mmCIF file of C-alpha atoms in Angstrom:
data_model
loop_
_atom_site.group_PDB
_atom_site.id
_atom_site.type_symbol
_atom_site.label_atom_id
_atom_site.label_comp_id
_atom_site.label_asym_id
_atom_site.label_seq_id
_atom_site.Cartn_x
_atom_site.Cartn_y
_atom_site.Cartn_z
ATOM 1 C CA MET A 1 51.507 10.711 -56.225
ATOM 2 C CA GLU A 2 54.732 11.895 -57.880
ATOM 3 C CA PRO A 3 54.796 15.511 -59.148
ATOM 4 C CA THR A 4 54.594 15.907 -62.917
ATOM 5 C CA THR A 5 57.557 17.520 -64.699
ATOM 6 C CA ILE A 6 56.264 20.373 -66.865
ATOM 7 C CA ARG A 7 59.443 21.971 -68.206
ATOM 8 C CA GLU A 8 63.196 21.650 -67.697
ATOM 9 C CA GLY A 9 66.283 23.342 -69.050
ATOM 10 C CA TYR A 10 69.207 25.668 -68.330
ATOM 11 C CA LEU A 11 68.593 29.105 -66.800
ATOM 12 C CA VAL A 12 70.858 31.634 -65.113
ATOM 13 C CA LYS A 13 69.933 32.097 -61.437
ATOM 14 C CA LYS A 14 70.954 34.736 -58.904
ATOM 15 C CA GLY A 15 72.344 33.269 -55.702
ATOM 16 C CA THR A 16 70.426 33.979 -52.494
ATOM 17 C CA VAL A 17 73.568 34.300 -50.334
ATOM 18 C CA LEU A 18 76.506 35.486 -52.482
ATOM 19 C CA ASN A 19 74.348 37.338 -55.051
ATOM 20 C CA THR A 20 76.337 35.840 -57.938
ATOM 21 C CA TRP A 21 74.636 34.683 -61.145
ATOM 22 C CA LYS A 22 75.267 31.074 -62.156
ATOM 23 C CA VAL A 23 73.880 28.626 -64.706
ATOM 24 C CA VAL A 24 71.669 25.939 -63.164
ATOM 25 C CA TRP A 25 69.515 23.103 -64.471
ATOM 26 C CA VAL A 26 65.911 23.973 -63.623
ATOM 27 C CA VAL A 27 62.996 21.558 -63.375
ATOM 28 C CA LEU A 28 59.440 22.916 -63.161
ATOM 29 C CA ALA A 29 56.983 20.481 -61.591
ATOM 30 C CA ASP A 30 53.280 21.101 -60.999
ATOM 31 C CA ASP A 31 53.944 22.067 -57.375
ATOM 32 C CA ALA A 32 57.526 23.376 -57.201
ATOM 33 C CA ILE A 33 60.637 24.572 -59.023
ATOM 34 C CA GLU A 34 63.821 22.582 -58.373
ATOM 35 C CA PHE A 35 67.261 23.723 -59.474
ATOM 36 C CA TYR A 36 70.428 21.654 -59.772
ATOM 37 C CA LYS A 37 74.103 22.581 -60.044
ATOM 38 C CA LYS A 38 74.411 20.093 -62.936
ATOM 39 C CA LYS A 39 71.865 18.296 -65.083
ATOM 40 C CA THR A 40 73.363 14.958 -63.997
ATOM 41 C CA ASP A 41 72.998 15.660 -60.251
ATOM 42 C CA ASN A 42 70.597 13.387 -58.361
ATOM 43 C CA SER A 43 69.720 15.880 -55.623
ATOM 44 C CA PRO A 44 68.558 19.467 -56.190
ATOM 45 C CA LYS A 45 70.545 22.424 -54.911
ATOM 46 C CA GLY A 46 67.303 24.089 -53.907
ATOM 47 C CA MET A 47 63.531 23.981 -54.214
ATOM 48 C CA ILE A 48 60.858 26.702 -54.493
ATOM 49 C CA PRO A 49 57.323 25.664 -53.492
ATOM 50 C CA LEU A 50 54.786 27.209 -55.875
ATOM 51 C CA LYS A 51 51.838 27.163 -53.478
ATOM 52 C CA GLY A 52 51.202 30.801 -52.594
ATOM 53 C CA ALA A 53 54.028 31.986 -54.860
ATOM 54 C CA THR A 54 53.848 34.928 -57.267
ATOM 55 C CA LEU A 55 55.668 35.582 -60.535
ATOM 56 C CA THR A 56 56.911 38.913 -61.931
ATOM 57 C CA SER A 57 57.867 39.261 -65.594
ATOM 58 C CA PRO A 58 59.578 41.219 -66.890
ATOM 59 C CA CYS A 59 61.603 41.830 -63.733
ATOM 60 C CA GLN A 60 63.392 45.167 -63.987
ATOM 61 C CA ASP A 61 65.335 45.031 -60.722
ATOM 62 C CA PHE A 62 68.608 44.757 -62.640
ATOM 63 C CA THR A 63 69.313 47.469 -65.221
ATOM 64 C CA LYS A 64 72.176 45.556 -66.863
ATOM 65 C CA ARG A 65 70.313 42.249 -67.193
ATOM 66 C CA THR A 66 67.463 41.537 -69.582
ATOM 67 C CA LEU A 67 65.024 38.618 -69.827
ATOM 68 C CA VAL A 68 64.831 38.212 -66.038
ATOM 69 C CA PHE A 69 61.753 36.906 -64.233
ATOM 70 C CA LYS A 70 61.171 36.705 -60.473
ATOM 71 C CA VAL A 71 59.460 33.976 -58.476
ATOM 72 C CA SER A 72 58.488 35.109 -54.968
ATOM 73 C CA ALA A 73 57.806 32.213 -52.608
ATOM 74 C CA ALA A 74 55.089 32.343 -49.956
ATOM 75 C CA LYS A 75 57.775 32.943 -47.302
ATOM 76 C CA LYS A 76 58.633 36.241 -49.073
ATOM 77 C CA GLN A 77 61.940 34.999 -50.496
ATOM 78 C CA ASP A 78 62.636 36.208 -54.038
ATOM 79 C CA HIS A 79 64.297 34.001 -56.655
ATOM 80 C CA PHE A 80 65.592 35.577 -59.870
ATOM 81 C CA PHE A 81 65.998 33.635 -63.117
ATOM 82 C CA GLN A 82 67.388 34.856 -66.454
ATOM 83 C CA ALA A 83 66.633 33.251 -69.818
ATOM 84 C CA THR A 84 69.048 33.291 -72.744
ATOM 85 C CA HIS A 85 66.532 34.565 -75.294
ATOM 86 C CA LEU A 86 63.016 35.996 -75.468
ATOM 87 C CA GLU A 87 61.111 32.900 -76.609
ATOM 88 C CA GLU A 88 62.679 30.853 -73.815
ATOM 89 C CA ARG A 89 61.619 33.367 -71.162
ATOM 90 C CA GLU A 90 58.065 33.506 -72.500
ATOM 91 C CA LEU A 91 57.718 29.712 -72.370
ATOM 92 C CA TRP A 92 59.003 29.496 -68.798
ATOM 93 C CA VAL A 93 56.845 32.395 -67.608
ATOM 94 C CA LYS A 94 53.701 30.971 -69.196
ATOM 95 C CA ASP A 95 54.182 27.541 -67.622
ATOM 96 C CA VAL A 96 55.170 28.837 -64.163
ATOM 97 C CA LYS A 97 52.151 31.169 -64.104
ATOM 98 C CA ARG A 98 49.864 28.332 -65.148
ATOM 99 C CA ALA A 99 51.287 26.007 -62.479
ATOM 100 C CA ILE A 100 50.721 28.645 -59.767
ATOM 101 C CA THR A 101 47.161 29.297 -60.966
ATOM 102 C CA CYS A 102 46.325 25.595 -61.014
ATOM 103 C CA LEU A 103 47.638 25.148 -57.470
ATOM 104 C CA GLN A 104 45.528 28.042 -56.241
ATOM 105 C CA GLY A 105 42.394 26.611 -57.831
ATOM 106 C CA GLY A 106 43.107 23.017 -56.885
ATOM 107 C CA LYS A 107 43.225 22.011 -60.548
ATOM 108 C CA LYS A 108 45.554 19.780 -62.558
ATOM 109 C CA PHE A 109 48.118 21.592 -64.718
ATOM 110 C CA ALA A 110 47.082 21.999 -68.358
ATOM 111 C CA ARG A 111 48.642 24.343 -70.878
ATOM 112 C CA LYS A 112 46.454 27.008 -72.391
ATOM 113 C CA SER A 113 47.011 30.450 -73.836
ATOM 114 C CA THR A 114 46.899 33.381 -71.407
ATOM 115 C CA ARG A 115 46.741 37.144 -71.871
ATOM 116 C CA ARG A 116 49.250 39.465 -70.238
ATOM 117 C CA SER A 117 47.912 41.572 -67.419
ATOM 118 C CA ILE A 118 49.379 44.921 -68.451
ATOM 119 C CA ARG A 119 47.432 48.063 -69.271
ATOM 120 C CA LEU A 120 47.026 48.078 -73.041
ATOM 121 C CA PRO A 121 44.315 48.901 -75.573
ATOM 122 C CA GLU A 122 41.596 46.261 -75.730
ATOM 123 C CA ASN A 123 42.154 43.084 -77.811
ATOM 124 C CA VAL A 124 45.937 43.556 -78.039
ATOM 125 C CA ASN A 125 48.282 40.568 -77.768
ATOM 126 C CA LEU A 126 51.928 41.647 -77.573
ATOM 127 C CA SER A 127 53.312 38.318 -78.815
ATOM 128 C CA GLU A 128 51.171 38.474 -81.956
ATOM 129 C CA LEU A 129 52.003 42.155 -82.444
ATOM 130 C CA TYR A 130 55.721 41.376 -82.185
ATOM 131 C CA VAL A 131 55.440 38.714 -84.903
ATOM 132 C CA LEU A 132 53.694 41.206 -87.202
ATOM 133 C CA MET A 133 56.339 43.860 -86.545
ATOM 134 C CA LYS A 134 59.106 41.420 -87.526
ATOM 135 C CA ASP A 135 57.514 40.430 -90.846
ATOM 136 C CA GLN A 136 60.165 41.035 -93.522
ATOM 137 C CA ASP A 137 57.667 42.319 -96.072
ATOM 138 C CA THR A 138 55.118 44.308 -94.063
ATOM 139 C CA GLY A 139 56.789 44.878 -90.694
ATOM 140 C CA VAL A 140 59.200 47.471 -89.309
ATOM 141 C CA LYS A 141 62.314 47.573 -91.495
ATOM 142 C CA GLU A 142 65.661 46.861 -89.842
ATOM 143 C CA LEU A 143 68.317 49.332 -90.976
ATOM 144 C CA LYS A 144 71.955 50.266 -90.550
ATOM 145 C CA LEU A 145 71.970 53.670 -88.846
ATOM 146 C CA GLU A 146 74.898 55.949 -88.008
ATOM 147 C CA LYS A 147 74.985 57.935 -84.760
ATOM 148 C CA ASP A 148 77.804 59.388 -82.639
ATOM 149 C CA LYS A 149 80.517 57.834 -84.829
ATOM 150 C CA ARG A 150 78.983 54.385 -84.416
ATOM 151 C CA LEU A 151 77.069 52.122 -86.772
ATOM 152 C CA PHE A 152 73.955 50.440 -85.362
ATOM 153 C CA ASN A 153 73.039 47.384 -87.423
ATOM 154 C CA HIS A 154 69.581 45.749 -87.581
ATOM 155 C CA CYS A 155 67.822 48.567 -85.723
ATOM 156 C CA PHE A 156 65.159 51.258 -86.257
ATOM 157 C CA THR A 157 64.062 54.580 -84.805
ATOM 158 C CA GLY A 158 61.375 55.164 -82.191
ATOM 159 C CA ASN A 159 59.208 57.323 -84.444
ATOM 160 C CA THR A 160 59.311 54.608 -87.135
ATOM 161 C CA VAL A 161 57.704 52.151 -84.716
ATOM 162 C CA ILE A 162 54.897 54.583 -83.842
ATOM 163 C CA ASP A 163 54.349 55.352 -87.558
ATOM 164 C CA TRP A 164 54.048 51.626 -88.278
ATOM 165 C CA LEU A 165 51.596 50.986 -85.428
ATOM 166 C CA ILE A 166 49.302 53.753 -86.687
ATOM 167 C CA SER A 167 49.585 52.813 -90.378
ATOM 168 C CA GLU A 168 48.728 49.172 -89.599
ATOM 169 C CA GLY A 169 45.719 50.168 -87.504
ATOM 170 C CA LYS A 170 47.215 48.860 -84.260
ATOM 171 C CA ALA A 171 47.066 52.309 -82.635
ATOM 172 C CA ARG A 172 44.599 55.168 -83.230
ATOM 173 C CA ASN A 173 47.073 57.919 -82.431
ATOM 174 C CA ARG A 174 50.633 58.533 -81.254
ATOM 175 C CA PRO A 175 49.892 58.430 -77.481
ATOM 176 C CA GLU A 176 48.228 55.042 -77.909
ATOM 177 C CA GLY A 177 51.153 53.919 -80.072
ATOM 178 C CA LEU A 178 53.533 54.993 -77.308
ATOM 179 C CA MET A 179 51.613 52.868 -74.803
ATOM 180 C CA LEU A 180 51.871 49.821 -77.063
ATOM 181 C CA ALA A 181 55.558 50.376 -77.794
ATOM 182 C CA SER A 182 56.273 50.825 -74.075
ATOM 183 C CA GLY A 183 54.513 47.523 -73.420
ATOM 184 C CA LEU A 184 56.729 45.812 -76.002
ATOM 185 C CA LEU A 185 59.800 47.377 -74.396
ATOM 186 C CA ASN A 186 58.763 46.438 -70.855
ATOM 187 C CA GLU A 187 58.076 42.854 -71.882
ATOM 188 C CA GLY A 188 61.503 42.563 -73.531
ATOM 189 C CA PHE A 189 60.301 42.218 -77.141
ATOM 190 C CA LEU A 190 62.090 45.468 -78.048
ATOM 191 C CA GLN A 191 65.465 46.572 -76.698
ATOM 192 C CA PRO A 192 67.015 50.075 -76.517
ATOM 193 C CA ALA A 193 70.128 50.783 -78.595
ATOM 194 C CA GLY A 194 72.216 53.869 -77.907
ATOM 195 C CA ASP A 195 72.273 56.380 -75.091
ATOM 196 C CA VAL A 196 69.021 58.235 -75.887
ATOM 197 C CA SER A 197 66.722 55.201 -75.843
ATOM 198 C CA LYS A 198 68.539 53.641 -72.869
ATOM 199 C CA ASP A 199 68.095 56.829 -70.839
ATOM 200 C CA GLY A 200 64.396 56.839 -71.685
ATOM 201 C CA ALA A 201 63.997 53.205 -70.642
ATOM 202 C CA GLU A 202 65.644 53.835 -67.269
ATOM 203 C CA LYS A 203 63.534 56.859 -66.279
ATOM 204 C CA GLY A 204 60.714 54.690 -64.983
ATOM 205 C CA ALA A 205 57.976 56.821 -66.565
ATOM 206 C CA GLU A 206 54.675 55.304 -67.704
ATOM 207 C CA CYS A 207 55.796 55.491 -71.351
ATOM 208 C CA VAL A 208 59.448 54.429 -71.394
ATOM 209 C CA PHE A 209 59.509 54.270 -75.206
ATOM 210 C CA LEU A 210 60.557 57.442 -77.046
ATOM 211 C CA ASP A 211 58.768 58.662 -80.182
ATOM 212 C CA GLN A 212 61.958 60.247 -81.538
ATOM 213 C CA ILE A 213 64.198 59.871 -84.557
ATOM 214 C CA GLU A 214 67.249 59.995 -82.253
ATOM 215 C CA ALA A 215 66.018 57.025 -80.175
ATOM 216 C CA LEU A 216 67.154 53.678 -81.609
ATOM 217 C CA TYR A 217 65.705 50.233 -80.863
ATOM 218 C CA TYR A 218 66.052 46.650 -82.065
ATOM 219 C CA PHE A 219 64.156 43.354 -81.944
ATOM 220 C CA ALA A 220 65.228 41.195 -78.992
ATOM 221 C CA ASP A 221 66.082 38.178 -81.157
ATOM 222 C CA SER A 222 67.496 40.030 -84.154
ATOM 223 C CA GLY A 223 71.088 40.168 -85.371
ATOM 224 C CA PHE A 224 71.661 43.596 -83.793
ATOM 225 C CA PHE A 225 75.221 44.755 -83.195
ATOM 226 C CA CYS A 226 77.008 48.074 -82.868
ATOM 227 C CA GLU A 227 80.394 48.930 -84.335
ATOM 228 C CA GLY A 228 82.761 51.887 -84.297
ATOM 229 C CA TYR A 229 85.479 52.983 -86.677
ATOM 230 C CA SER A 230 88.575 51.883 -84.789
ATOM 231 C CA SER A 231 90.473 49.770 -87.343
ATOM 232 C CA ASP A 232 90.214 47.510 -90.388
ATOM 233 C CA GLU A 233 90.670 44.512 -88.087
ATOM 234 C CA ASP A 234 87.600 45.560 -86.108
ATOM 235 C CA VAL A 235 85.500 45.687 -89.279
ATOM 236 C CA ILE A 236 86.598 42.180 -90.241
ATOM 237 C CA MET A 237 85.692 40.853 -86.795
ATOM 238 C CA LYS A 238 82.267 42.504 -86.920
ATOM 239 C CA GLU A 239 81.511 40.719 -90.212
ATOM 240 C CA GLU A 240 80.901 37.589 -88.153
ATOM 241 C CA PHE A 241 77.867 39.204 -86.524
ATOM 242 C CA ARG A 242 76.117 40.494 -89.654
ATOM 243 C CA GLY A 243 74.080 37.352 -90.247
ATOM 244 C CA ALA A 244 70.521 36.916 -89.037
ATOM 245 C CA ILE A 245 70.065 34.766 -85.940
ATOM 246 C CA VAL A 246 68.820 31.315 -86.922
ATOM 247 C CA LYS A 247 68.832 29.591 -83.533
ATOM 248 C CA GLN A 248 70.030 30.247 -79.983
ATOM 249 C CA GLY A 249 70.088 28.534 -76.614
ATOM 250 C CA CYS A 250 72.253 26.797 -74.016
ATOM 251 C CA LEU A 251 74.379 23.718 -74.677
ATOM 252 C CA LEU A 252 77.164 21.943 -72.847
ATOM 253 C CA LYS A 253 80.550 22.387 -74.566
ATOM 254 C CA GLN A 254 83.708 20.386 -73.982
ATOM 255 C CA GLY A 255 86.839 22.487 -73.501
ATOM 256 C CA HIS A 256 89.742 21.877 -75.890
ATOM 257 C CA ARG A 257 92.455 21.882 -73.244
ATOM 258 C CA ARG A 258 91.069 20.675 -69.925
ATOM 259 C CA LYS A 259 88.306 18.576 -71.560
ATOM 260 C CA ASN A 260 85.834 19.756 -68.909
ATOM 261 C CA TRP A 261 82.200 20.535 -69.739
ATOM 262 C CA LYS A 262 80.613 23.953 -69.240
ATOM 263 C CA VAL A 263 77.231 25.444 -70.130
ATOM 264 C CA ARG A 264 77.513 28.035 -72.887
ATOM 265 C CA LYS A 265 74.975 30.145 -74.710
ATOM 266 C CA PHE A 266 75.210 29.545 -78.463
ATOM 267 C CA ILE A 267 73.957 31.895 -81.191
ATOM 268 C CA LEU A 268 73.820 30.511 -84.722
ATOM 269 C CA ARG A 269 73.926 33.039 -87.590
ATOM 270 C CA ASP A 270 73.837 32.687 -91.356
ATOM 271 C CA ASP A 271 75.488 34.679 -94.141
ATOM 272 C CA PRO A 272 78.203 34.592 -92.909
ATOM 273 C CA ALA A 273 77.807 31.181 -91.306
ATOM 274 C CA TYR A 274 79.049 31.434 -87.720
ATOM 275 C CA ILE A 275 78.099 30.079 -84.333
ATOM 276 C CA HIS A 276 79.294 32.163 -81.373
ATOM 277 C CA TYR A 277 79.352 30.979 -77.787
ATOM 278 C CA TYR A 278 79.152 33.040 -74.608
ATOM 279 C CA ASP A 279 79.231 32.782 -70.840
ATOM 280 C CA PRO A 280 75.445 32.936 -70.220
ATOM 281 C CA THR A 281 75.979 34.797 -66.929
ATOM 282 C CA LYS A 282 77.766 37.735 -68.614
ATOM 283 C CA GLY A 283 75.631 38.757 -71.600
ATOM 284 C CA GLU A 284 76.486 38.935 -75.295
ATOM 285 C CA ASN A 285 79.008 41.766 -75.562
ATOM 286 C CA ASP A 286 82.097 39.559 -75.703
ATOM 287 C CA PRO A 287 81.860 36.023 -77.125
ATOM 288 C CA LEU A 288 84.228 33.438 -75.696
ATOM 289 C CA GLY A 289 84.775 32.070 -79.175
ATOM 290 C CA SER A 290 83.295 31.415 -82.596
ATOM 291 C CA ILE A 291 83.102 28.576 -85.098
ATOM 292 C CA HIS A 292 83.122 29.322 -88.836
ATOM 293 C CA LEU A 293 80.637 26.817 -90.227
ATOM 294 C CA ARG A 294 81.153 27.099 -93.979
ATOM 295 C CA GLY A 295 82.251 23.672 -95.209
ATOM 296 C CA SER A 296 81.866 22.101 -91.779
ATOM 297 C CA VAL A 297 80.289 18.749 -90.953
ATOM 298 C CA VAL A 298 77.968 18.136 -87.984
ATOM 299 C CA THR A 299 76.833 14.711 -86.820
ATOM 300 C CA ALA A 300 75.298 13.015 -83.781
ATOM 301 C CA VAL A 301 77.804 10.922 -81.815
ATOM 302 C CA GLU A 302 77.351 8.426 -78.999
ATOM 303 C CA TYR A 303 80.885 8.675 -77.624
ATOM 304 C CA VAL A 304 83.114 11.662 -76.867
ATOM 305 C CA PRO A 305 86.860 11.203 -76.245
ATOM 306 C CA ASP A 306 87.930 12.141 -72.702
ATOM 307 C CA ALA A 307 84.305 12.743 -71.621
ATOM 308 C CA LYS A 308 83.758 12.079 -67.930
ATOM 309 C CA LYS A 309 80.495 10.235 -67.385
ATOM 310 C CA LEU A 310 79.541 12.299 -64.349
ATOM 311 C CA GLU A 311 79.923 15.567 -66.250
ATOM 312 C CA ALA A 312 78.031 14.759 -69.444
ATOM 313 C CA ASP A 313 76.159 11.732 -70.717
ATOM 314 C CA GLY A 314 74.146 11.318 -73.917
ATOM 315 C CA ASN A 315 72.738 13.584 -76.680
ATOM 316 C CA PHE A 316 76.213 14.491 -77.972
ATOM 317 C CA PHE A 317 76.981 15.946 -81.377
ATOM 318 C CA GLU A 318 80.206 16.967 -83.088
ATOM 319 C CA ILE A 319 81.116 19.851 -85.389
ATOM 320 C CA ILE A 320 84.172 19.317 -87.610
ATOM 321 C CA THR A 321 85.247 22.551 -89.322
ATOM 322 C CA SER A 322 86.896 22.874 -92.727
ATOM 323 C CA ASP A 323 90.316 23.058 -91.023
ATOM 324 C CA GLU A 324 89.477 19.820 -89.140
ATOM 325 C CA THR A 325 88.976 21.335 -85.685
ATOM 326 C CA HIS A 326 86.622 19.172 -83.601
ATOM 327 C CA TYR A 327 83.996 20.631 -81.250
ATOM 328 C CA TYR A 328 81.934 18.390 -78.977
ATOM 329 C CA LEU A 329 78.566 19.626 -77.700
ATOM 330 C CA GLN A 330 75.705 18.156 -75.708
ATOM 331 C CA ALA A 331 72.011 19.014 -75.964
ATOM 332 C CA ALA A 332 69.553 18.557 -73.119
ATOM 333 C CA THR A 333 67.317 16.174 -75.076
ATOM 334 C CA SER A 334 67.454 14.052 -78.229
ATOM 335 C CA ASP A 335 64.905 16.325 -79.943
ATOM 336 C CA GLU A 336 66.974 19.391 -79.113
ATOM 337 C CA ARG A 337 70.054 17.680 -80.566
ATOM 338 C CA LYS A 338 68.168 16.950 -83.808
ATOM 339 C CA ASP A 339 67.040 20.585 -84.050
ATOM 340 C CA TRP A 340 70.577 21.939 -83.565
ATOM 341 C CA ILE A 341 72.094 19.517 -86.064
ATOM 342 C CA LYS A 342 69.471 20.363 -88.682
ATOM 343 C CA ALA A 343 69.944 24.130 -88.195
ATOM 344 C CA ILE A 344 73.748 23.969 -88.308
ATOM 345 C CA GLN A 345 73.740 21.732 -91.394
ATOM 346 C CA SER A 346 71.466 24.185 -93.201
ATOM 347 C CA VAL A 347 73.645 27.182 -92.336
ATOM 348 C CA ALA A 348 76.867 25.346 -93.194
ATOM 349 C CA LYS A 349 75.570 24.578 -96.690
ATOM 350 C CA SER A 350 74.045 27.967 -97.519
ATOM 351 C CA GLY A 351 76.162 30.472 -95.524
ATOM 352 C CA LYS A 352 79.396 32.123 -96.593
#
């Protein structure tokens, strides 16, 4: 009987020999994880049997990489995967854990909700708590804060988080609030911003979150960015990042010069309407480029000029900017293409 495919998509994986991080196409079946160099490849580059495997998330083996999870095979070989955003990691982790559990119990894979096995107050679900914290009306307010001659946008202080947890009845006192906040930080829902909070997160103490006004944090999928006071040109460039994140994920992008296809992480923001793209193996500090979406047109296309069939095939869409620059992108599935087109069209109409 053929294995059932549970989930598939792009992830960044650490090599087992050269220790380099590269984007791979990952397929989760009910008994194994296969990874391919390209989505169009017929044979996998490697395979991880899930029988007897364990999963660790969040994996904190790499201080400069977030959203990493580790799959340890029965033969004691560790495999490290990195997602491009928090929701993506949570979906992969949930399904991999479920597949491992089903194999151990001799059951057929079936999705169901699971609770995290971390030490927290009773009846606490971190995912639900995170959603409540992000509520624009009743949650923790995102602010622009100045510290050490830098402006931190879309962030908040550590003591503000603890105050909110107590005021909303999620924690009975500050020590319990610290435990909850540390859980959110460990799971990747919150991220440290600035030297004080980063130092606290790296100490390895039981409570890595700091209940201090000097400690700054931000939501993992917010529009956070930090800026200095170097020049007027810098300020203009930073304007591109002020918008809230509408959608993010990996897509294939065709290069303008060589016409080759590479996997890029895209972050779509509104007001101002920009989509930035990054090398998914190198984080989000320096985008490879940006597309100003105001006045642009985005449509699904079935044919891309100069597209090599072996590199990319199907689910294409095209962005034509107001200055008539053409960008060709490819989604992993037809549904994903529809979602991206809808999101970009909305931002292009409403954003500046």
